[in-house]
Short mmCIF file of C-alpha atoms in Angstrom, two decimals:
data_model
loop_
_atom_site.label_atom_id
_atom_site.label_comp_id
_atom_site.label_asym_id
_atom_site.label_seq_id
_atom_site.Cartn_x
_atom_site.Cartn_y
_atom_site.Cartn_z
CA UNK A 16 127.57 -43.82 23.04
CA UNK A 17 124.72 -41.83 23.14
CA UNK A 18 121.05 -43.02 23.98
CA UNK A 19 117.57 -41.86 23.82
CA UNK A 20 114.93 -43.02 26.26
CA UNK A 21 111.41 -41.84 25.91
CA UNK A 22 109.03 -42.13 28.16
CA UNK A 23 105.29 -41.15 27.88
CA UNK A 24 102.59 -39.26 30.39
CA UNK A 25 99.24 -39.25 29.47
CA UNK A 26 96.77 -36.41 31.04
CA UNK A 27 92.91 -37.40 30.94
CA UNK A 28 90.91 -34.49 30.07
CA UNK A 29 87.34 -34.66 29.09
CA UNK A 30 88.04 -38.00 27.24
CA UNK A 31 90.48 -36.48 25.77
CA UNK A 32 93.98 -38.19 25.67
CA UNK A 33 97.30 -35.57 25.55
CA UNK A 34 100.76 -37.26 24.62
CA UNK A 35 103.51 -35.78 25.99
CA UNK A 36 106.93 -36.90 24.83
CA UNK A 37 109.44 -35.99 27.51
CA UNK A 38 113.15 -35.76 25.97
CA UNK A 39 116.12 -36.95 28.03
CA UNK A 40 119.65 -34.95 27.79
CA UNK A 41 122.66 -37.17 27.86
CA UNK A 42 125.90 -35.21 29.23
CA UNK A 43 129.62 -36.48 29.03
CA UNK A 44 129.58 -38.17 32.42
CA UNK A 45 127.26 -40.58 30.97
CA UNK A 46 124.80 -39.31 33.48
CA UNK A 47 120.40 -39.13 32.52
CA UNK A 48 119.64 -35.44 33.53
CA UNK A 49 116.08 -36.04 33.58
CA UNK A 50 114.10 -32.25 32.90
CA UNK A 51 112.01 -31.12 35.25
CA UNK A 52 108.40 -32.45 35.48
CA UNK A 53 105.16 -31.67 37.12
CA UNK A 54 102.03 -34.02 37.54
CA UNK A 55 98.80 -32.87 35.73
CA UNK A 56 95.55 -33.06 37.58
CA UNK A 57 92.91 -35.50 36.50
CA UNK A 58 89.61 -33.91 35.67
CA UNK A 59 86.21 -35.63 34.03
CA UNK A 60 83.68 -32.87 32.43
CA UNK A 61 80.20 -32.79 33.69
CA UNK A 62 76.78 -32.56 31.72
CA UNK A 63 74.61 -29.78 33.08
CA UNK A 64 71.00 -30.43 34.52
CA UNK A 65 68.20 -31.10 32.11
CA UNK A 66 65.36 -28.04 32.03
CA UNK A 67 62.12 -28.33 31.22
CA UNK A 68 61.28 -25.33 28.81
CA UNK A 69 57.39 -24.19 29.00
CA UNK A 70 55.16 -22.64 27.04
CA UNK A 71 54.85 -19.12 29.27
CA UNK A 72 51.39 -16.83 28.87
CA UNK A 73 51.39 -15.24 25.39
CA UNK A 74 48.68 -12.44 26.56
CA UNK A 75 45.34 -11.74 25.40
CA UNK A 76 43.31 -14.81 27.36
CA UNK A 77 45.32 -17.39 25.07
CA UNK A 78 44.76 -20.46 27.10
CA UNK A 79 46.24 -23.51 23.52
CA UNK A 80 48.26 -23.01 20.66
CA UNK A 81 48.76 -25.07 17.60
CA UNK A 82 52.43 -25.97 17.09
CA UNK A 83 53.40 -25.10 13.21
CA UNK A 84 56.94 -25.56 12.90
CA UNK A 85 59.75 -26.64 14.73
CA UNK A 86 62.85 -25.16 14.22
CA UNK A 87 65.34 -27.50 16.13
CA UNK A 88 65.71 -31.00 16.81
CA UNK A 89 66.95 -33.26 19.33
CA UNK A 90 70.61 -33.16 19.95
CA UNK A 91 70.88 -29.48 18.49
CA UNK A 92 72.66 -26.80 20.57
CA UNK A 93 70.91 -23.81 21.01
CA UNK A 94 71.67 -20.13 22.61
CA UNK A 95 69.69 -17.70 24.39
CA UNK A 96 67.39 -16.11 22.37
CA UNK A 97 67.11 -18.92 19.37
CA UNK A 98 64.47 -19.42 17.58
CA UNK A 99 62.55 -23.21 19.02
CA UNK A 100 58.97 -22.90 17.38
CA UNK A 101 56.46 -21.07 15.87
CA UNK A 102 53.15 -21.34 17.98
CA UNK A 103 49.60 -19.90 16.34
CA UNK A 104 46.92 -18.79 18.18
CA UNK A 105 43.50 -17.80 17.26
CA UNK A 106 45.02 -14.38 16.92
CA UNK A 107 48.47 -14.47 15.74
CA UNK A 108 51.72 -16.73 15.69
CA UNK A 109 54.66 -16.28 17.85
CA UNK A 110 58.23 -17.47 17.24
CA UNK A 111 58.98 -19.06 20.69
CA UNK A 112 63.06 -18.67 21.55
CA UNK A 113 65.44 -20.33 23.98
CA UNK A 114 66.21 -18.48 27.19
CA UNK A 115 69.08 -21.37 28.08
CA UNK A 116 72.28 -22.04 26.24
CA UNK A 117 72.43 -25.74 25.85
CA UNK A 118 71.61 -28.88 24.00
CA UNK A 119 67.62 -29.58 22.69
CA UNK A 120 66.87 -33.33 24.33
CA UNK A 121 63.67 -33.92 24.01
CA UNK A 122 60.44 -32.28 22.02
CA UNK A 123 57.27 -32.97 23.93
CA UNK A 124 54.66 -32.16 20.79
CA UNK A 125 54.27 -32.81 17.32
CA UNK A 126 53.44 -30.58 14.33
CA UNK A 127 49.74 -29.48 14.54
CA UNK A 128 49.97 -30.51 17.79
CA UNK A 129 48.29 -28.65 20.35
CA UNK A 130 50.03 -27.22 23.40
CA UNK A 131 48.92 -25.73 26.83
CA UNK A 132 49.76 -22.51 28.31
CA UNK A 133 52.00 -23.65 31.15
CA UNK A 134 53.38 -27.16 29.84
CA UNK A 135 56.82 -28.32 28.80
CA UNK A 136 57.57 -27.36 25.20
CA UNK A 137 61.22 -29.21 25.04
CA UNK A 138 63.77 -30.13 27.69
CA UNK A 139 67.18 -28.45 27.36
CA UNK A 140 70.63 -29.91 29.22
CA UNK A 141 72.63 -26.80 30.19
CA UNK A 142 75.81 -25.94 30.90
CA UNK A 143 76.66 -26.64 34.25
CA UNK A 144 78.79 -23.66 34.35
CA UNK A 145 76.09 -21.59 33.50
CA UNK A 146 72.99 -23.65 34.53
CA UNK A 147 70.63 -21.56 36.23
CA UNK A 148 69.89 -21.66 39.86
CA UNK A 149 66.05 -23.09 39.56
CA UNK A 150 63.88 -23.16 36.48
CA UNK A 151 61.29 -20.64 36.96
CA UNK A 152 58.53 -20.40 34.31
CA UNK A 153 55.45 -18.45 34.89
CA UNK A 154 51.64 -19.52 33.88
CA UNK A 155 49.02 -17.44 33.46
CA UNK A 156 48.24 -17.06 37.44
CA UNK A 157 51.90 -15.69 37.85
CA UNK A 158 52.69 -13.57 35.43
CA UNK A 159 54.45 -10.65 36.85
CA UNK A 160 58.04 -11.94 35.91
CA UNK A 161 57.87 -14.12 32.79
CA UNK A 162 61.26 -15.45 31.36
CA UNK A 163 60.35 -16.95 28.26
CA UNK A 164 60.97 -14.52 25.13
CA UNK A 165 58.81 -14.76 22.74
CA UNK A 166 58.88 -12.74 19.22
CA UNK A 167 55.84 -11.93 17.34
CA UNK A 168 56.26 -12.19 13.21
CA UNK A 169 57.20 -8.87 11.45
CA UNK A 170 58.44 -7.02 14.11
CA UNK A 171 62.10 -7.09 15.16
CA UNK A 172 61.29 -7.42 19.28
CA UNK A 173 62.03 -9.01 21.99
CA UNK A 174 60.27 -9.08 24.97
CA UNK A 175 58.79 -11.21 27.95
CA UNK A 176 55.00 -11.79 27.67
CA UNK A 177 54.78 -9.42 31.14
CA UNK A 178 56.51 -6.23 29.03
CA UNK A 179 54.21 -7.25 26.07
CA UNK A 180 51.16 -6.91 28.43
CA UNK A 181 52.26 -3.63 29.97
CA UNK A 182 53.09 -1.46 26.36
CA UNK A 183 49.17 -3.10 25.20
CA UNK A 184 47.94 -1.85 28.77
CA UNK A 185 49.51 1.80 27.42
CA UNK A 186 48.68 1.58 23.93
CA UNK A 187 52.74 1.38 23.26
CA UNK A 188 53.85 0.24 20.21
CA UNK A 189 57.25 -2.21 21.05
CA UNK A 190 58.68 -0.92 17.67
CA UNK A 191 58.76 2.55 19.39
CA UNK A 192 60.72 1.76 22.57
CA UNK A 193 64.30 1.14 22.77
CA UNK A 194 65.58 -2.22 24.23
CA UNK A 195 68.46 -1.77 26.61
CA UNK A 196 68.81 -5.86 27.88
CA UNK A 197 70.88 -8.19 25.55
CA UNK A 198 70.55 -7.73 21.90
CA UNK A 199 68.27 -5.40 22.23
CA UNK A 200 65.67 -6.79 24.56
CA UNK A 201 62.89 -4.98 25.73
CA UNK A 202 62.79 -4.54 29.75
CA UNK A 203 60.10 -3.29 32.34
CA UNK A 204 62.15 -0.71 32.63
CA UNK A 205 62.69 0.49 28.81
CA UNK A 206 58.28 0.66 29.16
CA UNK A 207 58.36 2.64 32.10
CA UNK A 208 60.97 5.13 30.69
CA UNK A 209 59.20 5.82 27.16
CA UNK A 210 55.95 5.99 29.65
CA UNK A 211 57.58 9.08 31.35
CA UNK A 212 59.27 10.53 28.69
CA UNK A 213 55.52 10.83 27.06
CA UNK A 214 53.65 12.22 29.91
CA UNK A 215 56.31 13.96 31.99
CA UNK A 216 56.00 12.14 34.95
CA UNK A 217 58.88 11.11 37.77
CA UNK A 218 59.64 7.28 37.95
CA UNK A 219 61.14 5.87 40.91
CA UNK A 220 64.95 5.05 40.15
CA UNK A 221 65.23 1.52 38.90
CA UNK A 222 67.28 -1.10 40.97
CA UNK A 223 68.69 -2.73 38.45
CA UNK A 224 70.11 0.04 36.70
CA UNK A 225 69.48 3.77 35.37
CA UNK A 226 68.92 4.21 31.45
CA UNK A 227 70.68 7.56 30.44
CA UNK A 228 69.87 9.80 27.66
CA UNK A 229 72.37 10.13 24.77
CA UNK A 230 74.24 13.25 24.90
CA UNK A 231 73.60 15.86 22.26
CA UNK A 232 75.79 15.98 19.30
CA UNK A 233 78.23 18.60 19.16
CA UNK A 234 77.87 21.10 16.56
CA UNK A 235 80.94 20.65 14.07
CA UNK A 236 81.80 24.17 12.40
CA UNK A 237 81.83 24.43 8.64
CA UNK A 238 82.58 27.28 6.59
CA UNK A 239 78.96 28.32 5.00
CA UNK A 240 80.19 29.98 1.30
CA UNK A 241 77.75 33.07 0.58
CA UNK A 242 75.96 30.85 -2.06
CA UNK A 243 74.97 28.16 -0.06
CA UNK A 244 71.93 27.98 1.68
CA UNK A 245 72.12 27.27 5.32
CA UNK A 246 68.89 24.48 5.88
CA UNK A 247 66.30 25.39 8.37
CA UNK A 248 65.03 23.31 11.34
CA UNK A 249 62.47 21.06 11.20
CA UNK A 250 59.43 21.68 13.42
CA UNK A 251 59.05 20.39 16.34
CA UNK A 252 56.92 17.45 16.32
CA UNK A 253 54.44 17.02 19.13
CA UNK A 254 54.55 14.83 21.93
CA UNK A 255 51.49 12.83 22.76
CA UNK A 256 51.20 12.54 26.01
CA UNK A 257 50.08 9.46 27.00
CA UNK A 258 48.05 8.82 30.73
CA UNK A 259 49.19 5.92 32.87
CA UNK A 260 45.95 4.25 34.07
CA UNK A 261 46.55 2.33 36.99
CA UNK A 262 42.76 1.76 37.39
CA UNK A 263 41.75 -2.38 38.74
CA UNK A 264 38.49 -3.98 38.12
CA UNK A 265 36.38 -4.52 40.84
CA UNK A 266 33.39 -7.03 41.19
CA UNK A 267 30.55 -6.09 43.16
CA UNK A 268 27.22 -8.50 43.98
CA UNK A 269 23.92 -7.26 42.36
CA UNK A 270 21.37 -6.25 45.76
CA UNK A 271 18.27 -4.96 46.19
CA UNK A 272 16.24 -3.39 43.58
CA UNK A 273 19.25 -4.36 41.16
CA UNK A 274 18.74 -8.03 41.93
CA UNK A 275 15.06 -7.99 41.47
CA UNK A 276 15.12 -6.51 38.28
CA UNK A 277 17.40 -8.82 36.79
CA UNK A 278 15.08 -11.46 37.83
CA UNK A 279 11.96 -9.05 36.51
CA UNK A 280 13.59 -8.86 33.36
CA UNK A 281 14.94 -12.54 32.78
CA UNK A 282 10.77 -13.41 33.12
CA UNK A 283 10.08 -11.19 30.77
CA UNK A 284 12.32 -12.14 27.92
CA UNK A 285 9.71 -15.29 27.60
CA UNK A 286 7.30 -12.80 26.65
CA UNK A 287 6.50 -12.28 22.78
CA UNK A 288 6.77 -8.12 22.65
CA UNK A 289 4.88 -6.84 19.50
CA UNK A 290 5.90 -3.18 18.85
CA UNK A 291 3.54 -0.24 17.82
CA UNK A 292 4.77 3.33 17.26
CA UNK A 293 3.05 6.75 16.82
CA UNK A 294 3.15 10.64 17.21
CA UNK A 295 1.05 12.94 18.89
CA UNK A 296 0.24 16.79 18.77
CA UNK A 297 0.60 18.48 21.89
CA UNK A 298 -0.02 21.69 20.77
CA UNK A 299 -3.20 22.25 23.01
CA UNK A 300 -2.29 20.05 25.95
CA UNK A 301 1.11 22.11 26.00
CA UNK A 302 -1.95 25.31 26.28
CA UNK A 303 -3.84 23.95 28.56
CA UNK A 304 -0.83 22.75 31.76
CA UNK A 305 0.48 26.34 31.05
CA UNK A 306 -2.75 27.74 32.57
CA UNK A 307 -3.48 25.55 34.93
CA UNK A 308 -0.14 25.09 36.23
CA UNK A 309 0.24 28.32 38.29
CA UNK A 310 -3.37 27.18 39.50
CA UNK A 311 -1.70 23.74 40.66
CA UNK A 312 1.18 25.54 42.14
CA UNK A 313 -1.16 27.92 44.57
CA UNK A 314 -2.36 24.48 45.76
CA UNK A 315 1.05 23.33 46.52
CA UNK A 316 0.96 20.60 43.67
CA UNK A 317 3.52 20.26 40.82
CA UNK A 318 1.30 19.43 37.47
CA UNK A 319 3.09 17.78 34.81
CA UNK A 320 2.41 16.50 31.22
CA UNK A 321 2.11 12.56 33.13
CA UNK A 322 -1.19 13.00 35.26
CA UNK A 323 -2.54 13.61 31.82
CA UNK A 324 -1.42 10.76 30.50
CA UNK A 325 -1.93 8.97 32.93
CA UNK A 326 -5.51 9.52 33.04
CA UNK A 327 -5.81 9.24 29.46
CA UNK A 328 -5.19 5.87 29.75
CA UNK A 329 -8.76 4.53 29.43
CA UNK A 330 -8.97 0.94 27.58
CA UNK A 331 -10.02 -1.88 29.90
CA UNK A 332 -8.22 -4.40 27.93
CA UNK A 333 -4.90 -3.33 28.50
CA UNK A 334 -5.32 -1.64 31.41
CA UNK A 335 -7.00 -4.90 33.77
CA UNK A 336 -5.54 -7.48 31.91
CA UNK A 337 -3.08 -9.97 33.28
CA UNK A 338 -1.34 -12.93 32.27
CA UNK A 339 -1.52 -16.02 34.67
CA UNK A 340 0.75 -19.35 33.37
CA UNK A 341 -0.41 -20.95 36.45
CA UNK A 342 -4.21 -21.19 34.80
CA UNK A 343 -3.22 -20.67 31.52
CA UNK A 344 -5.83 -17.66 31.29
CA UNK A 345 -5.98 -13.79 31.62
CA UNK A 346 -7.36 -12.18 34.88
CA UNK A 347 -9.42 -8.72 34.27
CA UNK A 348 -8.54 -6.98 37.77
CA UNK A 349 -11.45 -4.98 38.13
CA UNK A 350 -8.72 -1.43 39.55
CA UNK A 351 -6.49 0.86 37.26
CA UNK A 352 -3.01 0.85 38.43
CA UNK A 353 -1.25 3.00 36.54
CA UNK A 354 2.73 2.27 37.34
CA UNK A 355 5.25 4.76 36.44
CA UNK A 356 8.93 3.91 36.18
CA UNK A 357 10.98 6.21 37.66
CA UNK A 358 15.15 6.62 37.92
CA UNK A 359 16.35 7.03 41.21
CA UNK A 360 19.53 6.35 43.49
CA UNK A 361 18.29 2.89 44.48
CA UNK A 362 18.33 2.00 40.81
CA UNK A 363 14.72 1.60 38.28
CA UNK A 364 11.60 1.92 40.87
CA UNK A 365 8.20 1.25 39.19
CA UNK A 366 5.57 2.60 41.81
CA UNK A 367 2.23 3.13 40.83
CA UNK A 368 -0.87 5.24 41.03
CA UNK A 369 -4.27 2.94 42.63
CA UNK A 370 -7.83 3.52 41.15
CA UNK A 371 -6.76 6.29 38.52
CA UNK A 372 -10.61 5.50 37.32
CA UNK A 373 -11.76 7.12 40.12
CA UNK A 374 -9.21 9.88 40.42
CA UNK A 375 -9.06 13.07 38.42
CA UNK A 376 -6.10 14.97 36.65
CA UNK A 377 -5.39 17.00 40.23
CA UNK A 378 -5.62 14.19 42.12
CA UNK A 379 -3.31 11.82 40.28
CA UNK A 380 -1.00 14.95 40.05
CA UNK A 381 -0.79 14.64 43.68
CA UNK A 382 -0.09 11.32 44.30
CA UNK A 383 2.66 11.38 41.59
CA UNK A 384 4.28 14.19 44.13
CA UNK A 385 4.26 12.04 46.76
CA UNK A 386 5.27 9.09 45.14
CA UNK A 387 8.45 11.16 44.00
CA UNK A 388 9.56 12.47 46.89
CA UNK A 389 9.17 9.04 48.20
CA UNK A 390 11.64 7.92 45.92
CA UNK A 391 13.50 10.36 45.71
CA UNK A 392 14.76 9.49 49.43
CA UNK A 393 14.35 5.91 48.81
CA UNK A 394 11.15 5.37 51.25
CA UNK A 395 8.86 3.72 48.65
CA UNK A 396 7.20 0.99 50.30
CA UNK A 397 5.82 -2.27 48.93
CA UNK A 398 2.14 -1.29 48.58
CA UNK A 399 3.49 1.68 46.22
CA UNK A 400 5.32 -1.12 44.09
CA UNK A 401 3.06 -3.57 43.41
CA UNK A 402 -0.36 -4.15 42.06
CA UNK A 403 0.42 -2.64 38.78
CA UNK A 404 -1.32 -3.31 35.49
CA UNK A 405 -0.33 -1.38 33.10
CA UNK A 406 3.10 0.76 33.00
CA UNK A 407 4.06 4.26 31.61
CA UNK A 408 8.26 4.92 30.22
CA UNK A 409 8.87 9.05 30.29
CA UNK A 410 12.47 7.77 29.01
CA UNK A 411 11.67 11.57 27.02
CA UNK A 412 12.11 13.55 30.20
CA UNK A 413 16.11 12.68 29.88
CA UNK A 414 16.05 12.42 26.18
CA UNK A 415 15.45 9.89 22.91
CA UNK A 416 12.17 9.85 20.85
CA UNK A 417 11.43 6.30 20.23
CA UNK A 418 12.32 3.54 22.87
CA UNK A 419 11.73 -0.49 22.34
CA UNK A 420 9.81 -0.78 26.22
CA UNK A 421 9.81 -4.00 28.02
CA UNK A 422 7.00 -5.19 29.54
CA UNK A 423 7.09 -5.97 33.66
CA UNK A 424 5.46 -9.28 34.28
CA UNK A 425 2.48 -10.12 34.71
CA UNK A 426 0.67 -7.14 32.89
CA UNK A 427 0.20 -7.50 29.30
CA UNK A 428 1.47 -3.79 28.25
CA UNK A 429 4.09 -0.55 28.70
CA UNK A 430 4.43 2.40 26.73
CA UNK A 431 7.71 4.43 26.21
CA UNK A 432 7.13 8.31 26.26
CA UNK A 433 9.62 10.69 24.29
CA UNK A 434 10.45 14.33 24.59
CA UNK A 435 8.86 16.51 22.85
CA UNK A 436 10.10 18.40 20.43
CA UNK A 437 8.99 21.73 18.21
CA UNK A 438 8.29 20.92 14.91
CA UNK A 439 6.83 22.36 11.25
CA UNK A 440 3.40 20.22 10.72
CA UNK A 441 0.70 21.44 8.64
CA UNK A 442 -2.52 22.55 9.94
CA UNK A 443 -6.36 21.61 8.47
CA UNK A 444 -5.81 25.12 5.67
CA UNK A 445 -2.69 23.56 4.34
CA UNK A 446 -0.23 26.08 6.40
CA UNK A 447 3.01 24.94 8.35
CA UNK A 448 3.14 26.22 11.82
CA UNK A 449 4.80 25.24 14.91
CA UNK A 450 3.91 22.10 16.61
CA UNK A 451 4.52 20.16 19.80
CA UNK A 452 5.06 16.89 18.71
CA UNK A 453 5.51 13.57 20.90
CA UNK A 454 6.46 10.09 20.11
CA UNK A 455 5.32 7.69 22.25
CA UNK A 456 6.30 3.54 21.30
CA UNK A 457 4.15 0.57 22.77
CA UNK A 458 4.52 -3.18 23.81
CA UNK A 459 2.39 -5.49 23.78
CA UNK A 460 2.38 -9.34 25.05
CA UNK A 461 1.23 -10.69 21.90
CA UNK A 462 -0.09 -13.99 23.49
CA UNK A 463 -3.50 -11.95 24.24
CA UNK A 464 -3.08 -8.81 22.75
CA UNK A 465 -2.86 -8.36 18.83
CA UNK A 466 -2.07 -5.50 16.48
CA UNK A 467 -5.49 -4.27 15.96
CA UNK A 468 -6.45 -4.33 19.67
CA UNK A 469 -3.06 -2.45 20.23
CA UNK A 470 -3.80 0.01 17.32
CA UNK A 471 -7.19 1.26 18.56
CA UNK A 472 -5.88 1.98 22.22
CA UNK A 473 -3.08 4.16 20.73
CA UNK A 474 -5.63 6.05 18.95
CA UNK A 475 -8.19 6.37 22.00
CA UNK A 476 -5.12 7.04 24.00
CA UNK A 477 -4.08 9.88 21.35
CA UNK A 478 -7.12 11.34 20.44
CA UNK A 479 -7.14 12.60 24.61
CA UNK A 480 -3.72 14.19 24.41
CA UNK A 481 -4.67 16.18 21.05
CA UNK A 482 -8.29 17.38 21.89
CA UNK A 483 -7.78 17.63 26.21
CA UNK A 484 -11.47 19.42 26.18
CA UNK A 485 -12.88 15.67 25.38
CA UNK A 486 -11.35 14.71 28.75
CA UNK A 487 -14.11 16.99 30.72
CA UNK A 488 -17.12 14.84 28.59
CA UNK A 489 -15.23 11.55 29.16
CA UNK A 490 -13.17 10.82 31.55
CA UNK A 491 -14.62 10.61 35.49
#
């Protein structure tokens, strides 16, 4: 008589339970030959670590986003390279992706949330298999490696936030470059490549590995009929070359003259500067330096258009006056300093010339030689730069017409001198001719000096520099 036994085995693998039916043979002896059998191993699966995923530098200074969509939810799977969240910035919204296989466990924000460069977007359980070594995510103050792919909306990229930085760097458009990483990632290396293919230079191999240009297509023969028309080549396009610049900012302290004068200048932006502009004919004063220049020259004296204007300067108002807040009053100072500012290596130098009341046109012309060769080899000592009370721009002598002058605390008044120029004016018969004509713009601290006051010293002022002979009845 014949009988069946059965038996079962059960194998545990990852929860799951396996039947496995074993079937006995019975042979004529009435003897079980039992088939063979091997044991199965027991094995339990493993859940992965749990990774915090962080919101990575997006460029451009971008310190907060606003989170305006979430594309996954807790418990969903998600590959490398799916899509997590769009972010917006203040200057464009990013799709944020995965760079983990795994399962979404935890979101940390909310929608119109807002979330900080460098903390945890969502926490992902990996694989264990494939679980990487250590979770690196790079802020702002590390950026040189940045794992977190990010894809800006309406173009097809992706790239880290470092590759981003270097093609805006280059002025390299990502839709240009090729991607050679998975699905078509950008890499350092794809940046670098399109960066030498545009300028010609030689790249150092890379060590991760060596992007090769596709071979040329071979030419496949065809039989041209003698009525078809064989097309011609395009033209070559030209290649832009683009420069690397490899140039780093540098930060330097402000010294010296460079300090003082931003502390000059900070005082004098609580002044109230009223403006005044005019033009003046130097048509005769142009005729009268050309003949006595060679005169100066034999004296071993350079004369220039500014001892005359200098010593034109005759209005006691502007030229003694000073502001003191300490007394709430002005102070006439009884000497005219005439200052001139002058460019040199050491930065913007305003010495000035003592007495000019008691000076003539020679003898200011002399100290203005000495004052700059002074500068010119940075000897200018403190007597030279201070005591000044009123302050003369030639801003013309490298260019520009009319200026906006600011005045140097505590005197009341600068002009601005421009170049001058060769123009058509007409004359007292109603005939154009040539003219030498100069613009010269004022300021004035309106606390004590007004429009009118400023008015009639620009004509005084003028009427020297047009008529020079008045200078000889005048001027001591």
């Amino acid at each position: 008589m014949r009988h069946l036994f059965s038996t079962y085995h059960y194998k545990h693998c990852c929860s799951r339970v396996k039947v496995v039916k074993p079937v006995f043979l019975l042979c004529s002896s009435s003897r079980i030959i039992y088939p063979q059998c091997r044991n199965f191993k027991t094995s339990y699966g493993r859940a992965g670590p749990v990774l915090q995923f962080k919101l990575s530098d997006i460029g451009e200074g971008i310190m907060e986003v606003t989170v305006k969509e979430w594309y996954v939810k807790e418990g969903d799977k998600v590959s490398q390279f799916d899509s997590i969240c769009e972010v917006q910035s203040d200057k464009a919204s990013v799709t944020i992706t995965s760079r983990y296989d795994g399962v979404i466990r935890k979101l940390y924000y909310d929608v119109d949330s807002i979330a900080l460069v460098g903390t945890p977007l969502v926490d992902i359980e990996t694989d264990a298999a494939h679980a990487p070594e250590k979770d690196v995510v790079e802020t702002p103050a590390m950026s040189h490696e940045e794992h977190t792919h990010q894809e800006i909306k309406g173009h097809k990229t992706q790239a880290t936030p470092a590759v981003r930085r270097l093609a805006m760097e280059n002025n390299i458009k990502l839709s240009e470059v090729v991607g050679t990483g998975k699905d078509g990632r950008i890499l350092k290396e794809d940046i670098l490549n399109y960066l030498s293919k545009q300028t010609g230079a030689i790249l150092p191999p890379s060590p991760y590995h060596e992007i090769q240009p596709p071979p040329p297509a071979a030419a496949v023969p065809s039989a041209v009929g003698p009525k078809d028309k064989v097309p011609q080549p395009s033209p070559a396009q030209p290649v832009i070359q683009r420069p690397v610049f490899t140039g780093k900012d540098r930060t330097e302290p402000l010294k010296g003259f460079h300090k003082a004068m931003v502390k000059t200048m900070t005082a004098a932006l609580k002044i109230p500067h009223f403006g005044y502009c005019d033009e003046v004919d130097m048509t005769k004063l142009v005729r009268l330096r050309l003949e006595l220049k060679e005169l100066a020259e034999s004296r071993g004296v350079k004369l220039s258009y500014m001892p005359f204007f200098i010593k034109s300067n005759k209005f006691p108002l502007l030229n003694n006056l000073r502001w003191m807040k300490t007394s709430w009053c002005g102070v006439f100072q009884a000497a005219h300093n005439i200052g001139l500012a002058m460019d040199t290596t050491q930065g913007l130098l305003v010495p000035n010339v003592k007495n000019v009341q008691v000076l003539s046109v020679f003898d200011i012309a002399v100290e203005l030689n000495r004052l700059q060769a002074l500068g010119t080899s940075g000897q200018l000592g403190t007597a030279d730069l201070t005591g000044g009370t009123f302050t003369l721009s030639n801003i013309g002598s490298i260019g520009g017409t009319y200026a906006k002058p600011v005045i140097l605390p505590p005197e009341v008044a600068i002009g601005a001198l421009g170049k001058i120029q060769v123009l058509p004016r007409f004359n007292s018969r109603d005939e154009v001719v040539k003219a030498h004509v100069m613009n010269v713009s004022w300021s004035a601290d309106h606390r004590l000096i007004d429009g009118a006051t400023m008015c009639r010293f620009s004509n005084l002022w003028k009427s020297y520099l047009e008529n020079p002979a008045t200078m000889v009845l005048d001027l001591k």
